[in-house]
C-alpha positions in Angstrom: 172.0 -91.0 124.7 174.9 -88.6 125.3 172.7 -86.0 126.8 171.2 -88.4 129.4 174.7 -89.7 130.3 175.8 -86.1 130.9 172.8 -85.4 133.0 173.3 -88.5 135.1 176.9 -87.5 135.7 175.9 -84.0 136.8 173.1 -85.2 139.0 175.4 -87.7 140.8 178.2 -85.2 141.2 178.8 -83.7 144.7 180.1 -80.4 145.8 182.3 -80.3 148.9 183.9 -77.7 151.1 187.5 -79.0 151.2 189.3 -76.4 153.3 188.7 -73.2 155.4 191.4 -70.8 156.4 191.3 -67.7 158.6 193.6 -64.7 159.1 193.3 -62.4 162.1 193.9 -58.7 161.5 197.1 -57.3 163.1 195.8 -55.6 166.2 194.1 -57.3 169.1 192.6 -55.8 172.3 190.9 -57.5 175.2 187.6 -55.9 176.1 189.0 -55.0 179.5 191.6 -52.9 177.7 189.0 -51.2 175.5 187.0 -49.9 178.5 189.4 -47.0 179.3 188.8 -45.6 175.8 185.2 -45.2 176.6 185.7 -42.5 179.2 186.9 -39.8 176.9 184.5 -40.9 174.2 181.5 -40.7 176.5 182.6 -37.7 178.5 179.8 -35.5 177.4 177.1 -38.0 178.1 175.0 -38.5 181.2 176.6 -40.6 183.9 173.8 -43.1 183.9 174.2 -43.6 180.1 178.0 -44.0 180.5 177.5 -46.8 183.1 175.0 -48.5 180.8 177.4 -48.5 177.9 180.3 -49.9 180.0 178.0 -52.6 181.3 177.0 -53.4 177.7 180.7 -53.9 176.8 181.4 -55.9 179.9 178.4 -58.2 179.4 178.7 -58.6 175.6 180.2 -62.1 175.7 183.2 -60.7 173.8 186.5 -61.0 175.7 188.7 -59.8 172.9 188.6 -58.9 169.3 190.9 -58.1 166.3 191.0 -55.0 164.2 192.7 -53.5 161.2 193.6 -50.5 163.3 194.8 -49.7 166.8 192.2 -48.7 169.4 193.6 -45.1 169.4 192.8 -44.8 165.7 189.3 -46.4 166.1 188.4 -43.7 168.7 189.9 -40.9 166.6 187.5 -38.8 164.5 188.3 -39.4 160.8 186.4 -39.0 157.6 184.4 -41.8 155.8 187.0 -41.5 153.0 189.9 -42.1 155.4 188.4 -45.1 157.1 187.3 -46.6 153.8 190.8 -46.1 152.3 192.2 -48.1 155.3 189.6 -50.8 154.7 190.6 -51.1 151.0 194.3 -51.3 151.8 193.7 -53.9 154.5 191.3 -55.9 152.3 193.9 -56.2 149.5 196.6 -57.3 151.9 194.6 -59.6 154.2 192.5 -61.0 151.3 195.7 -62.1 149.5 197.0 -63.6 152.8 193.9 -65.7 153.5 193.6 -67.0 149.9 197.2 -68.0 149.9 196.7 -69.7 153.3 193.6 -71.6 152.0 195.4 -72.6 148.8 198.4 -73.9 150.8 196.1 -76.0 153.0 194.5 -77.5 149.9 197.9 -77.9 148.1 196.5 -75.8 145.2 197.9 -73.0 143.0 196.0 -69.8 142.5 195.4 -70.9 138.9 193.4 -73.9 140.1 190.6 -71.6 141.2 187.8 -71.3 138.6 185.3 -69.2 140.6 186.3 -66.3 142.9 183.6 -65.0 145.2 184.4 -62.1 147.6 181.9 -61.0 150.3 182.0 -57.9 152.5 179.6 -55.2 153.8 181.9 -53.0 155.8 183.6 -51.0 153.1 183.3 -50.1 149.4 185.7 -51.0 146.6 185.3 -50.6 142.9 187.0 -52.5 141.3 186.1 -55.1 143.9 188.6 -57.1 145.9 188.5 -60.1 143.5 189.9 -58.0 140.7 192.9 -57.0 142.8 193.5 -60.6 143.9 193.5 -61.8 140.3 196.3 -59.4 139.5 198.3 -59.9 142.7 198.2 -63.7 142.6 198.4 -64.0 138.8 195.2 -66.0 138.6 193.8 -67.1 135.3 192.2 -64.5 133.0 189.1 -66.5 132.6 188.3 -66.9 136.4 184.6 -66.2 137.1 184.2 -63.2 139.6 181.3 -62.6 141.9 181.5 -59.8 144.5 178.7 -59.9 147.1 178.5 -56.5 148.9 175.1 -56.0 150.5 174.1 -59.2 152.3 175.6 -58.2 155.7 176.3 -60.9 158.3 174.6 -63.6 156.2 177.0 -63.2 153.2 179.4 -65.9 154.4 176.6 -68.5 153.9 175.4 -66.7 150.8 178.9 -67.2 149.3 178.8 -70.9 150.0 175.3 -71.1 148.4 176.4 -69.3 145.3 179.6 -71.4 145.0 177.7 -74.6 145.4 175.3 -73.8 142.7 178.0 -72.7 140.3 180.0 -75.9 140.9 177.0 -78.1 140.7 176.5 -76.8 137.1 180.2 -77.1 136.3 181.9 -80.4 137.1 185.7 -80.5 137.9 186.0 -76.9 139.0 186.9 -75.2 142.3 185.7 -72.0 144.0 187.2 -69.8 146.6 184.8 -67.8 148.9 186.6 -65.0 150.6 185.1 -62.9 153.4 186.8 -59.8 154.7 185.0 -57.5 157.3 186.2 -54.5 159.2 183.4 -53.3 161.4 185.9 -51.0 163.2 186.0 -49.0 159.9 182.3 -48.3 160.2 182.5 -47.1 163.8 180.6 -43.8 164.3 182.3 -41.7 166.9 179.6 -39.0 167.0 176.7 -41.4 167.2 175.5 -42.1 170.7 172.5 -44.2 169.8 172.1 -47.6 171.4 172.5 -49.2 168.0 176.0 -47.8 167.7 176.8 -48.8 171.3 175.7 -52.4 170.7 177.6 -52.5 167.4 180.8 -51.2 169.1 180.5 -53.7 172.0 180.0 -56.9 169.9 181.8 -56.4 166.5 185.3 -57.2 165.5 187.3 -57.6 162.3 188.0 -60.9 160.6 189.1 -62.5 157.3 188.3 -66.1 156.1 188.4 -68.2 153.0 186.6 -71.4 152.1 187.6 -73.7 149.1 184.8 -75.7 147.5 185.3 -78.3 144.8 183.2 -80.3 142.3 186.3 -82.6 141.7 186.4 -86.0 143.3 188.1 -84.7 146.4 187.9 -85.2 150.2 185.8 -82.7 152.1 182.4 -82.1 153.7 179.6 -82.4 151.2 177.1 -79.5 150.7 173.9 -81.6 150.6 171.4 -78.7 150.4 171.1 -75.0 150.7 168.2 -72.6 150.9 167.3 -69.0 151.7 164.3 -67.9 153.8 163.1 -64.3 153.5 160.9 -62.8 156.1 158.4 -60.4 154.4 158.2 -56.7 155.4 161.2 -56.8 157.6 163.8 -54.7 155.9 164.1 -52.4 158.9 165.3 -55.0 161.3 169.0 -55.0 160.4 171.4 -53.3 158.1 173.4 -50.1 157.5 172.3 -46.6 156.7 174.7 -44.7 154.5 175.4 -41.2 155.9 177.9 -38.5 155.2 180.0 -39.8 158.1 179.9 -43.4 156.9 177.7 -46.5 157.5 175.5 -46.3 160.6 174.2 -49.6 162.1 170.5 -50.4 161.9 169.8 -53.0 164.6 166.3 -53.5 165.9 165.6 -54.8 169.4 162.9 -56.9 167.9 165.4 -59.1 166.0 165.7 -61.9 168.6 162.0 -62.2 169.0 161.4 -62.3 165.3 163.9 -65.1 165.0 162.1 -67.0 167.7 158.7 -66.5 166.2 159.9 -67.8 162.8 162.1 -70.6 164.0 159.8 -73.4 163.0 159.5 -72.0 159.4 163.2 -71.5 159.1 164.3 -75.0 160.4 161.7 -77.7 160.0 160.7 -77.5 156.3 164.3 -77.2 155.2 165.3 -80.4 157.0 162.2 -82.2 156.0 163.1 -81.7 152.3 166.2 -83.9 153.1 164.2 -86.4 155.1 165.8 -85.2 158.3 164.7 -83.7 161.6 166.7 -81.7 164.2 167.6 -84.9 166.1 169.6 -86.0 163.0 171.8 -82.9 163.1 175.1 -83.6 164.8 176.7 -80.2 164.4 175.3 -76.6 164.6 177.5 -74.1 162.7 175.8 -70.9 163.7 176.6 -67.2 163.2 176.6 -65.3 166.5 174.7 -62.1 165.8 175.1 -60.9 169.4 174.6 -62.1 173.0 170.7 -62.0 172.9 170.6 -63.8 169.5 173.0 -66.5 170.8 170.8 -66.9 173.9 167.7 -67.1 171.7 169.2 -69.8 169.5 170.5 -71.8 172.4 167.0 -71.8 174.0 165.4 -72.9 170.7 167.8 -75.8 170.2 168.2 -76.8 173.8 165.1 -79.0 173.9 166.7 -81.1 171.1 169.9 -81.6 173.0 171.9 -79.3 170.7 174.5 -76.7 171.6 176.3 -73.9 169.9 179.5 -74.1 172.0 181.8 -73.4 169.1 179.8 -70.4 168.1 179.9 -69.0 171.6 183.6 -69.5 171.8 184.3 -67.7 168.5 182.1 -64.9 169.8 184.2 -64.8 172.9 187.6 -64.7 171.2 186.8 -62.6 168.1 183.4 -61.0 168.4 180.9 -60.7 165.6 182.9 -60.4 162.5 179.9 -60.1 160.2 180.0 -62.4 157.2 183.4 -63.9 158.2 182.2 -65.2 161.6 180.5 -68.4 160.4 183.6 -69.4 158.4 185.6 -69.1 161.6 183.1 -71.5 163.3 183.1 -73.8 160.3 187.0 -74.0 160.4 186.8 -75.4 163.9 184.4 -78.2 162.8 186.6 -79.1 159.8 189.7 -79.2 162.1 188.1 -81.9 164.2 187.7 -85.6 163.3 184.0 -86.0 162.6 182.2 -89.3 162.2 181.4 -90.3 158.5 177.7 -89.7 157.9 177.4 -86.8 160.5 175.2 -83.9 159.4 175.9 -80.3 160.1 173.6 -77.3 159.7 175.0 -73.9 158.8 172.6 -71.1 159.9 173.0 -67.4 159.6 170.8 -64.3 159.7 171.1 -61.0 157.7 169.5 -57.9 156.4 166.4 -58.4 154.4 165.4 -60.0 156.8 166.9 -63.3 155.7 167.8 -66.6 157.3 170.1 -68.8 155.2 170.8 -72.5 155.7 173.3 -75.0 154.4 173.1 -78.7 155.1 176.5 -80.5 155.3 177.4 -84.2 155.4 180.7 -85.6 156.5 
């Protein structure tokens, strides 16, 4: 009898995202102000190529972005070790700031967090960021740690999925999911491939934190979550580790592959929850880049859906890898939504994987 009561309680329990906080890195540049730095960098390249790169920056859909370093430092040749040391120092500082900001929003203490999940793909830290935060914020010694390091842009959604499953199994607990990304720390100054050009044109740095709870607290409910893995597609997106750092792998086929698999990614997931696209009120989408944003807009347009918030985050911050979707989610949580509204979080990442989270207000 006791077992069945426990199971009934767990099955009826909900997990909610209660708060999201973001912190912008200290340096900001408008894209128009970045363009002059391209001239010395591209000085040895063909004039036609230089014009192509400048056109790429100007048409990226990114008007400004934030960085952990000044533009002069980004375009200065340094070692992988030097850039990664800067990433680590920034991660510790900004990670603490964003967690404290999220806790303040939720009116919680650091000791109220039971599960600490940190996600990042743009630097390497061992011990991972979560270990440093436990010390700097005097968190409990029994807090559960999960660093997620190799999921790329999709890791913000991955962190939400992992947190939801941990909390579903553990009533009356809370999780913090922290994403910190510094794509400028991965910039390859001696790489003149189009992959590096596109990466430099669209990426920025960002830091975000989501608080989730299995307490009886206000928030948006995580109704469902699922990952979709496209077979034999590991070469579409990722990083290649080299002596000079992490080089971007970014296939031109990515938007078309998303388009071809759109039906598999969206419809079965919604059907499991007795929903269709018309039932989705809010699209919380990660902007991979201009072409991917255009692809998703075209795919959802027949259903009367838009990704205006995604496009605006892309405009003001660029693609901040795993942190971006939490910036988009923060905007939706800041607005008064109708009770019963559904939201669909959608992100793509290396693997190739599409990950979805269904939300309900």
